Amino acid sequence: MWQPTKLELERLEKAERLQCRGLELYPARVERSHNIAAAVALFLRSEADAPAEAIEVTVTGRIRRLNSKGKVSFAHIEDESGRVQLFMRVNALGEDSYELIRRKLIDIDDFVQASGAMMRTRTGEVSVNVDDIRLLSKALSPLPVVKEQRLADGAVIEYGEFKDTESRYRQRYADLAVNKSVREIFIRRARTIKALRDFLDGEGMLEVETPVLQPLYGGAAARPFSTHHNQLHQDLYLRVSFELYLKRLLVGGYDAVYEIGRDFRNEGVSYKHNTEFTMLEFYKAYIDYMGVMDITERMFAKVAQQVTGSAQITYQGQAINLAPPWKRVSIRDAAQELLGFDYMDYPTSDTLYAYLDSRGLAEGLEPSDTWGRMIVEHLLGNYIEPHLIQPTIIKDYPRDMSPFAKRLQGEPASADEKERHYIESHTERFEFFIAGMEMGNAFTELNDPRDQQERFVDMKRLYAAESDETTPLDEDYLKAMRYGMPPNGGFGSGVDRMVMLLTDQTSIRDVLLYPHLRSQQMTEADLRGQFMLEAAVRGFEYRLDHQLAGTKRRLALYLPAPNVGVEYRLANALEGALPQLRNLRKAFAGYLYVMTDEALYRIDENLIEISAADFWTSLSEA
RNA sequence: GGGCGCGUGGCGCAAUGGCAGCGCAGUUGACUUUUAAUCAAUUGGUUGCAGGUUCGAGUCCUGCCGCGCUCACCA
């Protein structure tokens, strides 16, 4: 339950004073003739005309700055479109109205509606000469204070920023309300996703939606979240990818489909991983991975153009050119180039490990890792990926890392032994990297059901050691493929990372409105809220106290006997709150008691009745 | 999960183991063109939680909670 701070109490008191004046704090009706940017633009245009007409406007917004100078006051209000200054004089507003400003009954953070003619103040700032001001919404809690100084060159310096990351993520609304740059990130995010849709629609692809809850997960080797459907008595997984469902649609006769949606992976979080993230996948019939490369390059250039105005972007101070063509290099050649050896000279995991070890490149690698994993995760991830600042397509991945990709095409018969083995052991898969970050993944999709089945078995065998989480065999997917799947190229890309790139952010959390954070510990305020509810519904009284045992800080819930004299009522009353109570118990070092006039209970795993003697004993032990 | 770091009024930050302070915001007063307005006065803190060492702990130690960075995991 909310326990107002001093500042909040002051605002509550103001709220009462406003109500005493007969003012509505949260009126239902609003008037607004222009958004702020439009009002300013209109005024600037009229100024250009010689005999400027008065521009009367009614604008709305949140007060972000308030400067009362006796009988004249200035405020800045802000709506999504921008800010404008309110010029308020007692003469124009009248004593009564002006008093609201002068006495600060209207505070910074309140939403107001202001009417008047547009004007310039003596210092030249475009303002509204306010003759009527109305409260639209009273802010009872003050937002963090951020002051802005506008320099002559238009630059804005912020003072007293709101930057504690935890508070900003947990109270994103406050972050957005005071940090304009944060608001801009999410506008740009929306534009990015729209630009992607525009592009893909323009390519003639059909946007589709496939199940988030899947009986079998697949399409990526990631650990899933699982859940259960009660009525169907069935376990379900939250999807880790859309791949298998989208490709089934090509069997169904669509030439090209795409989906933008949420994937869920039960894995660690990092600056570029969130447990749920936005994925884009598309599958297009009658093209191979080279066709996908073309689309990829065009798509990134076009989206960047649409979102930032240019295909040349700056990320963390580095100029990045997204315009095609991008560098395309096989993983084998990239390793050759950056590390100076041909991994095909070490065609088994044993020989490769031995070689890498001899060069001091095996740190973090296990001899038991598969050959493909050594190359892709270790060599690529650690030694190649960080160098890929300009967009780079790394292609032709080892087969055991690519269960849905077709084998590399070539002339095995005519090549020498090493090249023959290379072609047999690699696939038409590529990943592409920008700013040292993996941005996406694509293949010439496997459409041979017999080969696909073999791959499932191979994967199972290869990763059996890691047991629990291999890609399960999806028999229905194979069935679909047996009906005939057109040759196709597929693509998957993390949209959040693309947004990071286009907004110059280094953490995925800064491009997610509500990044995943561990839930906060139950607080006393939460518990009070819980009990206020229970008490209101069930009609009992309660009291929560600290200071049970001298100076030791303890929390106790006190339920007077007349209200909860009957034990089952007590149990009922606590049933809902018990999990929270247990949680709270941790915060109070394990001591939380419930008392009635008749009995004492300790909250443990359950509610345990104890004697008064036990109670005092356990307290003194603490 | 491991390592490193952080947690002090609403926000941003100080405080060799020795009186918990500053700026902004707030409150009161002055000011009819300010813009980080200014001037004067002033309120507000169980220093994340719990224990310990000490004459004395925001500071040192232990445990817990949360966040950040990083490593691991993530074909």
XYZ file of C-alpha atoms (C1' of nucleotides) in Angstrom:
697
model
C 0.000 0.000 0.000
C 1.261 3.406 -0.917
C 2.827 5.314 1.913
C 3.336 8.823 0.602
C 6.700 10.474 0.961
C 7.000 13.990 2.243
C 6.932 15.378 -1.273
C 3.877 13.316 -2.087
C 2.111 14.462 1.061
C 2.692 18.033 -0.007
C 1.118 17.311 -3.345
C -1.816 15.510 -1.767
C -2.369 18.579 0.323
C -2.298 20.752 -2.793
C -4.755 18.387 -4.417
C -7.135 18.980 -1.537
C -6.740 22.717 -1.789
C -7.513 22.533 -5.491
C -10.604 20.515 -4.792
C -11.686 23.047 -2.177
C -11.582 25.625 -4.939
C -13.989 23.440 -6.881
C -11.423 22.381 -9.449
C -11.429 18.930 -10.939
C -8.107 17.184 -10.614
C -8.774 14.655 -13.336
C -11.378 16.134 -15.689
C -12.803 13.942 -18.416
C -13.069 16.609 -21.104
C -10.090 18.165 -22.822
C -9.704 20.719 -25.534
C -6.734 20.891 -27.827
C -6.533 22.871 -31.028
C -2.998 21.900 -32.010
C -0.217 19.747 -30.793
C 2.681 21.846 -29.637
C 4.846 21.443 -32.700
C 1.927 22.349 -34.945
C 1.103 25.450 -32.911
C 4.698 26.647 -33.074
C 4.953 25.908 -36.783
C 1.746 27.801 -37.458
C 3.061 30.805 -35.588
C 6.395 30.775 -37.390
C 4.602 30.699 -40.721
C 2.334 33.602 -39.768
C 5.317 35.618 -38.611
C 6.688 35.449 -42.109
C 3.573 37.266 -43.340
C 3.980 40.961 -42.829
C 0.748 41.867 -40.990
C 0.858 38.868 -38.677
C -2.532 37.768 -37.445
C -3.021 36.633 -33.901
C -2.702 32.864 -33.712
C -5.048 31.579 -31.015
C -4.276 28.084 -29.779
C -5.198 25.661 -27.063
C -2.313 23.346 -26.296
C -1.917 20.521 -23.814
C 0.995 18.842 -22.139
C 3.003 18.096 -19.052
C 4.656 20.949 -17.202
C 8.394 20.399 -17.308
C 9.624 23.712 -15.993
C 8.012 26.343 -13.866
C 9.471 29.717 -13.065
C 7.332 32.103 -11.138
C 8.576 35.667 -11.024
C 6.001 37.328 -8.871
C 3.196 38.644 -11.046
C 4.498 36.960 -14.161
C 5.397 33.297 -14.585
C 6.915 31.097 -17.210
C 6.424 27.409 -17.768
C 7.406 24.895 -20.367
C 4.875 22.300 -21.296
C 5.682 19.246 -23.328
C 3.619 16.877 -25.393
C 4.937 14.174 -27.683
C 5.573 16.653 -30.457
C 7.677 19.099 -28.480
C 7.860 21.865 -25.933
C 6.560 25.360 -25.795
C 6.791 28.095 -23.226
C 3.715 29.407 -21.465
C 3.821 33.103 -20.660
C 1.452 33.828 -17.804
C 0.643 37.232 -16.411
C -1.748 37.988 -13.654
C -3.412 40.619 -15.872
C -4.254 38.081 -18.562
C -5.164 35.158 -16.327
C -6.976 36.953 -13.553
C -6.121 36.816 -9.871
C -7.852 33.515 -9.165
C -6.320 31.540 -11.973
C -2.951 33.120 -11.542
C -2.965 32.163 -7.898
C -2.807 28.477 -8.939
C 0.521 29.160 -10.585
C 1.929 31.594 -8.110
C 1.048 29.349 -5.135
C 2.256 26.361 -7.105
C -0.978 24.491 -6.703
C -0.162 23.473 -10.210
C 3.230 21.780 -10.058
C 5.893 20.644 -12.390
C 4.755 17.242 -13.818
C 1.060 18.156 -13.895
C -0.772 17.950 -17.202
C -2.463 21.185 -18.198
C -4.408 22.741 -21.017
C -3.489 26.325 -21.901
C -5.188 28.739 -24.267
C -3.982 32.006 -25.673
C -2.351 33.783 -28.554
C 1.063 32.765 -29.785
C 3.733 35.374 -29.166
C 7.413 35.953 -28.676
C 8.784 37.045 -25.342
C 11.266 39.843 -25.035
C 14.124 37.370 -25.329
C 12.559 35.986 -28.490
C 11.223 32.639 -27.331
C 8.037 31.493 -29.007
C 5.415 31.260 -26.286
C 1.714 31.074 -25.621
C 0.380 34.214 -23.997
C -1.943 32.314 -21.713
C -5.364 33.688 -20.879
C -6.830 30.427 -19.643
C -5.158 27.490 -17.942
C -6.748 24.266 -16.761
C -5.457 21.308 -14.836
C -5.858 18.066 -16.784
C -4.148 15.664 -14.428
C -2.515 16.203 -11.067
C 0.806 14.411 -10.553
C 0.856 13.201 -6.968
C 4.387 11.853 -7.191
C 7.115 14.107 -8.500
C 9.193 12.847 -11.386
C 12.961 12.992 -11.132
C 14.142 16.524 -11.755
C 15.892 17.087 -15.026
C 16.770 20.616 -16.061
C 17.757 21.561 -19.536
C 19.996 24.329 -20.698
C 19.731 25.241 -24.336
C 22.939 26.643 -25.695
C 23.124 29.207 -28.438
C 24.017 26.527 -30.969
C 20.874 24.586 -30.124
C 22.646 21.916 -28.091
C 20.887 20.883 -24.903
C 22.717 20.157 -21.680
C 20.819 18.184 -19.072
C 21.340 18.707 -15.387
C 20.368 16.261 -12.693
C 19.560 13.406 -15.000
C 17.580 10.326 -14.084
C 20.114 7.647 -14.832
C 20.011 4.876 -12.266
C 19.600 1.939 -14.640
C 17.587 -0.196 -12.299
C 15.054 2.527 -11.526
C 14.873 3.485 -15.166
C 14.053 -0.067 -16.267
C 11.681 -0.798 -13.409
C 9.885 2.510 -13.843
C 10.214 2.922 -17.556
C 7.284 5.348 -17.537
C 9.324 7.753 -15.427
C 12.361 7.211 -17.621
C 10.344 8.012 -20.731
C 8.646 10.960 -19.084
C 11.874 12.750 -18.261
C 14.365 11.424 -20.800
C 13.466 12.562 -24.265
C 16.320 10.597 -25.812
C 14.755 7.407 -24.455
C 11.421 8.284 -26.022
C 13.196 8.781 -29.305
C 14.756 5.332 -29.191
C 11.358 3.673 -29.117
C 10.004 5.869 -31.864
C 12.933 4.767 -33.934
C 12.316 1.176 -32.967
C 8.751 1.404 -34.231
C 9.997 2.954 -37.448
C 12.506 0.170 -37.892
C 9.849 -2.494 -37.632
C 7.582 -0.594 -39.978
C 10.431 -0.220 -42.456
C 11.052 -3.965 -42.297
C 7.392 -4.661 -43.030
C 7.379 -2.144 -45.867
C 10.410 -3.781 -47.388
C 9.202 -7.367 -47.059
C 5.709 -6.517 -48.294
C 7.385 -4.798 -51.221
C 9.242 -8.027 -51.950
C 5.891 -9.726 -52.322
C 6.144 -11.686 -49.096
C 3.083 -12.560 -47.049
C 3.086 -11.693 -43.376
C 1.808 -14.567 -41.272
C 1.418 -15.493 -37.629
C 2.321 -18.898 -36.243
C 1.888 -20.399 -32.776
C 3.824 -19.064 -29.841
C 2.827 -22.114 -27.815
C 4.174 -25.189 -29.543
C 3.888 -28.857 -28.632
C 7.449 -29.367 -29.913
C 10.042 -26.654 -30.052
C 12.603 -26.474 -32.820
C 14.348 -24.473 -35.462
C 17.126 -23.344 -33.161
C 19.216 -25.064 -30.569
C 18.080 -23.179 -27.559
C 16.537 -24.169 -24.293
C 12.816 -23.486 -24.256
C 10.420 -22.358 -21.575
C 7.775 -24.935 -20.931
C 4.244 -24.564 -19.743
C 1.153 -26.676 -19.464
C -2.306 -26.574 -20.938
C -4.648 -27.689 -18.196
C -7.666 -28.676 -20.200
C -5.741 -30.480 -22.900
C -3.445 -32.113 -20.329
C -0.555 -31.234 -22.559
C 2.865 -29.732 -22.046
C 3.642 -26.877 -24.377
C 6.754 -24.896 -25.156
C 7.179 -21.234 -25.897
C 8.724 -21.076 -29.312
C 12.474 -20.614 -29.707
C 12.043 -19.966 -33.436
C 9.362 -19.836 -36.128
C 11.324 -21.785 -38.696
C 9.508 -25.094 -38.865
C 6.050 -23.545 -38.929
C 6.952 -21.033 -41.613
C 8.493 -23.604 -43.922
C 5.386 -25.772 -43.664
C 3.593 -22.851 -45.306
C 5.788 -23.155 -48.401
C 4.516 -26.709 -48.677
C 1.070 -25.158 -48.520
C 1.691 -23.123 -51.620
C 2.813 -19.668 -50.559
C 5.900 -18.492 -52.410
C 7.250 -16.319 -49.649
C 6.220 -15.742 -46.038
C 7.590 -13.771 -43.143
C 6.852 -13.281 -39.493
C 7.955 -10.669 -37.009
C 7.337 -11.775 -33.473
C 8.591 -12.841 -30.129
C 10.890 -15.779 -29.446
C 11.684 -17.062 -25.969
C 14.949 -18.671 -24.965
C 15.618 -19.945 -21.507
C 19.200 -18.799 -21.392
C 21.437 -16.212 -19.876
C 20.959 -12.519 -20.470
C 23.680 -10.229 -21.724
C 24.064 -6.914 -23.473
C 22.808 -8.612 -26.627
C 20.487 -11.288 -25.224
C 17.123 -10.944 -23.563
C 15.006 -13.948 -22.598
C 12.305 -12.805 -24.957
C 13.282 -11.000 -28.098
C 11.856 -9.961 -31.410
C 12.726 -12.140 -34.347
C 12.252 -11.688 -38.043
C 12.215 -14.769 -40.221
C 11.370 -15.104 -43.869
C 11.350 -18.011 -46.314
C 11.214 -17.524 -50.025
C 10.757 -20.272 -52.554
C 12.920 -20.639 -55.643
C 15.969 -18.848 -54.299
C 19.109 -20.132 -52.590
C 21.296 -18.561 -49.934
C 22.904 -16.239 -52.445
C 19.481 -14.866 -53.218
C 18.954 -14.408 -49.489
C 22.256 -12.541 -49.277
C 21.022 -10.111 -51.919
C 17.767 -9.537 -50.072
C 19.591 -9.135 -46.762
C 21.899 -6.438 -48.085
C 19.091 -4.539 -49.741
C 16.877 -4.853 -46.697
C 19.409 -3.445 -44.242
C 20.345 -0.598 -46.545
C 16.708 0.267 -47.213
C 15.641 0.094 -43.591
C 18.580 2.206 -42.447
C 17.764 4.686 -45.175
C 14.125 4.861 -44.127
C 14.885 5.111 -40.419
C 17.996 7.258 -40.264
C 17.928 8.876 -43.670
C 21.051 7.142 -44.873
C 22.578 3.731 -45.403
C 25.739 5.121 -43.857
C 25.299 5.011 -40.111
C 27.469 5.725 -37.119
C 27.610 3.171 -34.359
C 29.640 3.968 -31.257
C 31.696 6.450 -33.198
C 32.418 4.061 -36.056
C 31.184 4.790 -39.540
C 29.339 1.791 -40.909
C 28.259 1.490 -44.493
C 25.245 -0.756 -44.965
C 24.957 -0.174 -48.701
C 25.429 -3.295 -50.854
C 27.543 -5.100 -51.709
C 28.810 -6.446 -48.419
C 31.949 -8.458 -48.015
C 31.156 -12.144 -48.459
C 33.647 -14.687 -47.270
C 33.505 -18.328 -46.288
C 34.215 -19.146 -42.699
C 37.152 -21.190 -43.942
C 38.671 -18.248 -45.812
C 37.977 -15.879 -42.929
C 39.875 -18.172 -40.593
C 42.639 -18.427 -43.153
C 42.750 -14.655 -43.468
C 42.659 -13.744 -39.792
C 44.412 -16.723 -38.240
C 46.594 -17.861 -41.074
C 45.718 -21.530 -41.378
C 43.341 -23.804 -43.235
C 41.185 -25.694 -40.788
C 40.570 -28.346 -43.439
C 44.128 -29.480 -42.715
C 42.738 -30.585 -39.352
C 39.536 -32.354 -40.326
C 38.729 -33.987 -37.003
C 38.048 -32.521 -33.600
C 41.133 -34.251 -32.183
C 43.561 -32.884 -34.770
C 41.963 -29.466 -34.759
C 42.088 -29.225 -30.989
C 45.719 -30.322 -30.959
C 46.622 -27.696 -33.535
C 44.748 -24.881 -31.829
C 46.264 -25.861 -28.522
C 49.751 -25.706 -30.048
C 49.007 -22.160 -31.200
C 47.579 -21.131 -27.855
C 44.152 -20.676 -29.400
C 42.393 -23.403 -27.456
C 41.567 -21.499 -24.314
C 38.022 -22.136 -23.280
C 37.743 -25.040 -25.668
C 37.063 -28.617 -24.605
C 38.715 -31.478 -26.514
C 35.325 -33.161 -26.438
C 33.635 -30.359 -28.392
C 32.487 -31.191 -31.856
C 34.544 -30.132 -34.826
C 31.886 -27.766 -36.068
C 31.431 -26.169 -32.719
C 35.183 -25.565 -32.436
C 35.075 -23.717 -35.709
C 31.838 -21.799 -35.378
C 31.589 -21.009 -31.695
C 35.228 -20.843 -30.843
C 37.147 -19.609 -33.872
C 34.390 -17.505 -35.341
C 32.943 -16.288 -32.074
C 36.210 -15.385 -30.390
C 38.667 -14.547 -33.138
C 36.698 -13.476 -36.160
C 33.407 -11.941 -35.040
C 34.941 -9.036 -33.057
C 36.712 -7.857 -36.232
C 33.582 -7.750 -38.337
C 32.641 -4.105 -37.928
C 31.576 -3.394 -41.498
C 28.729 -5.630 -42.630
C 30.172 -9.016 -43.486
C 28.574 -12.200 -44.649
C 30.327 -15.274 -43.299
C 29.195 -18.286 -45.259
C 29.533 -22.048 -45.654
C 29.245 -23.464 -42.162
C 30.181 -26.944 -40.992
C 27.338 -29.368 -41.457
C 27.015 -30.486 -37.854
C 26.128 -26.926 -36.841
C 23.473 -26.482 -39.499
C 20.731 -29.093 -39.369
C 18.366 -27.252 -41.701
C 20.791 -26.183 -44.416
C 21.550 -27.857 -47.709
C 24.984 -29.252 -48.345
C 27.487 -27.085 -50.117
C 27.161 -27.441 -53.881
C 30.204 -28.402 -55.926
C 31.889 -31.134 -57.886
C 32.992 -33.639 -55.274
C 34.087 -36.232 -57.810
C 36.544 -34.016 -59.622
C 38.074 -32.398 -56.563
C 40.944 -33.696 -54.538
C 40.351 -35.480 -51.268
C 40.549 -32.392 -49.064
C 38.179 -30.368 -51.226
C 35.812 -33.293 -51.548
C 35.669 -33.579 -47.789
C 35.168 -29.840 -47.463
C 32.154 -29.852 -49.730
C 30.670 -32.863 -47.998
C 31.104 -31.467 -44.542
C 29.809 -27.932 -45.135
C 26.477 -26.348 -45.850
C 24.982 -23.380 -47.618
C 24.473 -21.344 -44.524
C 25.564 -17.825 -43.744
C 25.530 -15.499 -40.821
C 26.109 -11.810 -41.125
C 27.842 -9.487 -38.728
C 27.744 -5.759 -38.189
C 29.611 -3.822 -35.522
C 31.078 -7.063 -34.190
C 27.613 -8.444 -33.527
C 25.890 -11.426 -35.092
C 22.834 -9.966 -36.744
C 21.259 -12.947 -38.442
C 21.438 -16.353 -39.932
C 20.289 -17.850 -43.220
C 20.401 -20.993 -45.343
C 19.626 -22.625 -48.544
C 16.912 -24.574 -46.789
C 17.027 -28.321 -46.731
C 13.954 -29.712 -48.481
C 14.886 -33.359 -48.807
C 12.856 -35.179 -46.150
C 15.244 -38.124 -46.095
C 18.251 -35.889 -45.522
C 16.311 -33.893 -42.936
C 15.502 -37.009 -40.962
C 19.147 -38.002 -41.004
C 20.092 -34.559 -39.696
C 17.728 -34.886 -36.771
C 19.391 -38.180 -35.914
C 22.861 -36.689 -36.343
C 22.037 -33.807 -34.067
C 20.689 -36.137 -31.460
C 23.856 -38.239 -31.652
C 26.245 -35.292 -31.645
C 24.695 -33.489 -28.766
C 23.559 -36.511 -26.808
C 26.297 -35.761 -24.306
C 24.667 -32.459 -23.465
C 21.515 -34.484 -23.210
C 18.634 -32.416 -22.048
C 18.251 -29.896 -24.814
C 18.653 -31.128 -28.339
C 16.364 -30.262 -31.169
C 13.610 -32.850 -30.964
C 12.553 -34.756 -34.044
C 9.456 -33.147 -35.448
C 7.683 -35.945 -37.312
C 4.942 -33.672 -38.561
C 7.506 -31.371 -40.094
C 9.021 -34.313 -41.956
C 5.553 -35.323 -43.056
C 4.982 -31.865 -44.485
C 8.298 -32.049 -46.285
C 7.429 -35.414 -47.799
C 4.504 -33.774 -49.598
C 7.137 -31.735 -51.416
C 8.663 -28.454 -50.320
C 9.891 -26.069 -52.979
C 13.581 -25.206 -52.867
C 13.865 -22.079 -50.787
C 16.093 -19.720 -48.964
C 15.411 -18.762 -45.377
C 16.466 -15.950 -43.116
C 16.327 -15.096 -39.433
C 17.467 -11.970 -37.674
C 17.220 -10.438 -34.234
C 15.284 -7.236 -34.652
C 16.412 -5.851 -31.296
C 20.018 -5.927 -32.406
C 19.103 -4.145 -35.583
C 17.414 -1.489 -33.479
C 20.547 -1.237 -31.317
C 22.499 -0.572 -34.459
C 20.120 2.088 -35.723
C 19.804 3.825 -32.361
C 23.482 3.602 -31.420
C 22.761 1.671 -28.230
C 25.188 -0.810 -26.691
C 22.719 -2.743 -24.554
C 19.663 -4.642 -25.725
C 17.905 -3.516 -22.555
C 17.966 0.029 -23.829
C 15.964 -0.877 -26.910
C 13.389 -2.918 -24.973
C 10.693 -0.987 -23.161
C 10.493 -3.528 -20.388
C 13.687 -5.555 -20.257
C 13.555 -8.594 -18.044
C 14.638 -7.873 -14.478
C 14.487 -10.110 -11.476
C 11.301 -9.370 -9.618
C 11.823 -7.083 -6.751
C 11.656 -8.326 -3.222
C 8.319 -8.078 -1.530
C 8.303 -4.922 0.489
C 6.357 -3.999 3.532
C 4.319 -1.614 1.380
C 3.358 -4.522 -0.889
C 2.281 -6.555 2.098
C 0.216 -3.728 3.471
C -1.515 -3.494 0.117
C -2.193 -7.207 0.141
C -3.769 -7.042 3.536
C -5.705 -3.913 2.827
C -7.354 -5.873 0.016
C -7.952 -8.998 2.068
C -9.319 -6.944 4.932
C -11.618 -4.953 2.680
C -13.047 -8.089 1.098
C -13.304 -10.269 4.163
C -14.130 -7.590 6.667
C -11.447 -7.975 9.276
C -9.108 -5.565 10.945
C -5.404 -5.943 11.042
C -2.297 -4.150 12.073
C 1.278 -4.525 10.922
C 3.927 -3.609 13.453
C 7.656 -3.384 13.711
C 9.486 -3.184 16.983
C 8.315 -6.371 18.525
C 11.389 -7.112 20.534
C 13.120 -4.125 21.939
C 15.482 -2.630 19.435
C 15.354 -5.635 17.082
C 13.434 -4.853 13.980
C 10.729 -7.413 13.443
C 7.540 -7.382 11.542
C 4.345 -8.793 12.930
C 0.866 -8.982 11.625
C -1.709 -8.446 14.322
C -5.233 -9.660 13.806
C -7.600 -8.820 16.693
C -9.494 -11.845 17.884
C -13.053 -10.608 17.506
C -12.448 -10.329 13.794
C -10.637 -13.551 13.231
C -11.533 -15.509 16.261
C -12.332 -18.584 14.279
C -9.216 -20.246 13.113
C -10.377 -21.184 9.659
C -11.177 -17.587 8.964
C -7.631 -16.695 9.823
C -6.379 -19.394 7.543
C -8.657 -18.153 4.790
C -7.592 -14.613 5.286
C -3.969 -15.513 4.989
C -4.258 -18.013 2.202
C -3.831 -15.472 -0.534
C -1.055 -13.622 1.145
C 0.959 -16.579 2.392
C 3.391 -16.812 -0.530
C 4.142 -13.138 -0.187
C 4.528 -13.502 3.528
C 7.115 -16.228 3.023
C 8.896 -14.033 0.588
C 8.819 -11.129 2.977
C 10.052 -13.345 5.767
C 13.414 -13.443 4.040
C 13.682 -9.704 4.178
C 13.121 -9.765 7.894
C 15.690 -12.431 8.650
C 13.206 -15.201 8.995
C 11.035 -13.839 11.735
C 7.489 -13.066 10.890
C 4.608 -13.792 13.204
C 0.908 -13.559 13.134
C -0.839 -12.861 16.382
C -4.408 -12.976 17.421
C -5.636 -12.424 20.904
C -5.891 -16.166 21.293
C -2.942 -17.598 19.501
C 0.402 -16.935 17.931
C 1.522 -18.240 14.593
C 4.893 -18.344 13.000
C 4.967 -18.071 9.279
C 7.192 -20.784 8.017
C 6.464 -22.945 5.043
C 2.998 -22.897 6.497
C 1.291 -21.197 9.339
C 2.477 -22.827 12.530
C 0.834 -22.214 15.842
C 3.360 -21.594 18.577
C 3.175 -20.818 22.239
C 4.049 -17.448 23.655
C 7.076 -19.043 25.284
C 8.309 -20.352 21.948
C 7.821 -16.912 20.519
C 9.995 -15.164 23.070
C 12.572 -17.907 22.951
C 12.967 -17.657 19.206
C 13.223 -13.900 19.438
C 15.963 -14.002 22.026
C 17.804 -16.563 19.918
C 17.876 -14.028 17.159
C 26.413 -20.090 -11.981
C 31.884 -17.590 -11.315
C 34.779 -12.891 -10.859
C 34.817 -7.510 -10.216
C 32.037 -3.169 -8.833
C 27.890 -0.479 -6.918
C 23.486 0.443 -3.376
C 23.581 7.332 1.224
C 16.798 12.368 1.387
C 12.311 12.500 -4.608
C 16.787 12.895 -8.412
C 22.257 13.610 -9.067
C 26.342 13.100 -5.863
C 30.015 13.951 -1.070
C 31.796 12.143 3.586
C 41.335 9.486 6.191
C 36.640 4.192 11.315
C 34.923 10.036 14.716
C 28.789 15.669 14.440
C 25.585 12.333 7.453
C 26.817 16.916 3.961
C 26.162 19.494 -1.009
C 23.382 20.763 -5.676
C 18.632 20.359 -7.902
C 13.555 19.591 -6.518
C 10.249 20.865 -2.174
C 8.368 24.622 1.654
C 8.042 30.174 3.133
C 8.989 35.154 1.461
C 10.579 38.995 -2.577
C 10.349 39.998 -7.822
C 5.286 41.896 -14.337
C 9.829 39.086 -20.053
C 12.431 34.409 -17.277
C 14.807 30.185 -19.378
C 19.923 25.494 -15.259
C 16.052 32.669 -13.566
C 17.832 35.278 -9.199
C 17.904 36.656 -3.846
C 16.764 35.368 1.476
C 15.186 31.735 4.945
C 13.954 26.575 5.573
C 11.930 21.098 5.778
C 13.490 16.323 4.661
C 18.001 10.536 5.957
C 17.176 3.468 10.732
C 23.177 5.205 4.644
C 19.378 -1.874 0.435
C 18.264 -5.968 4.514
C 20.186 -8.905 8.702
C 24.149 -10.028 11.799
C 29.381 -9.205 13.550
C 34.158 -6.496 14.910
C 34.899 -1.719 17.566
C 34.638 3.042 22.843
C 32.567 4.463 18.038
C 30.523 1.689 11.421
C 27.825 5.001 5.568
C 33.008 3.326 5.810
C 35.890 -2.934 8.120
C 34.015 -8.467 8.214
C 29.981 -12.373 7.149
C 25.350 -13.653 4.975
C 21.172 -12.158 2.055
C 18.497 -8.906 -1.711
C 18.891 -5.940 -6.101
C 21.522 -3.641 -10.180
C 25.794 -2.977 -13.550
C 30.206 -4.827 -16.008
C 32.551 -9.344 -17.283
C 33.270 -14.660 -17.962
C 30.582 -19.110 -18.708
C 26.046 -20.833 -21.145
C 23.558 -19.426 -25.800
C 24.604 -25.638 -32.675
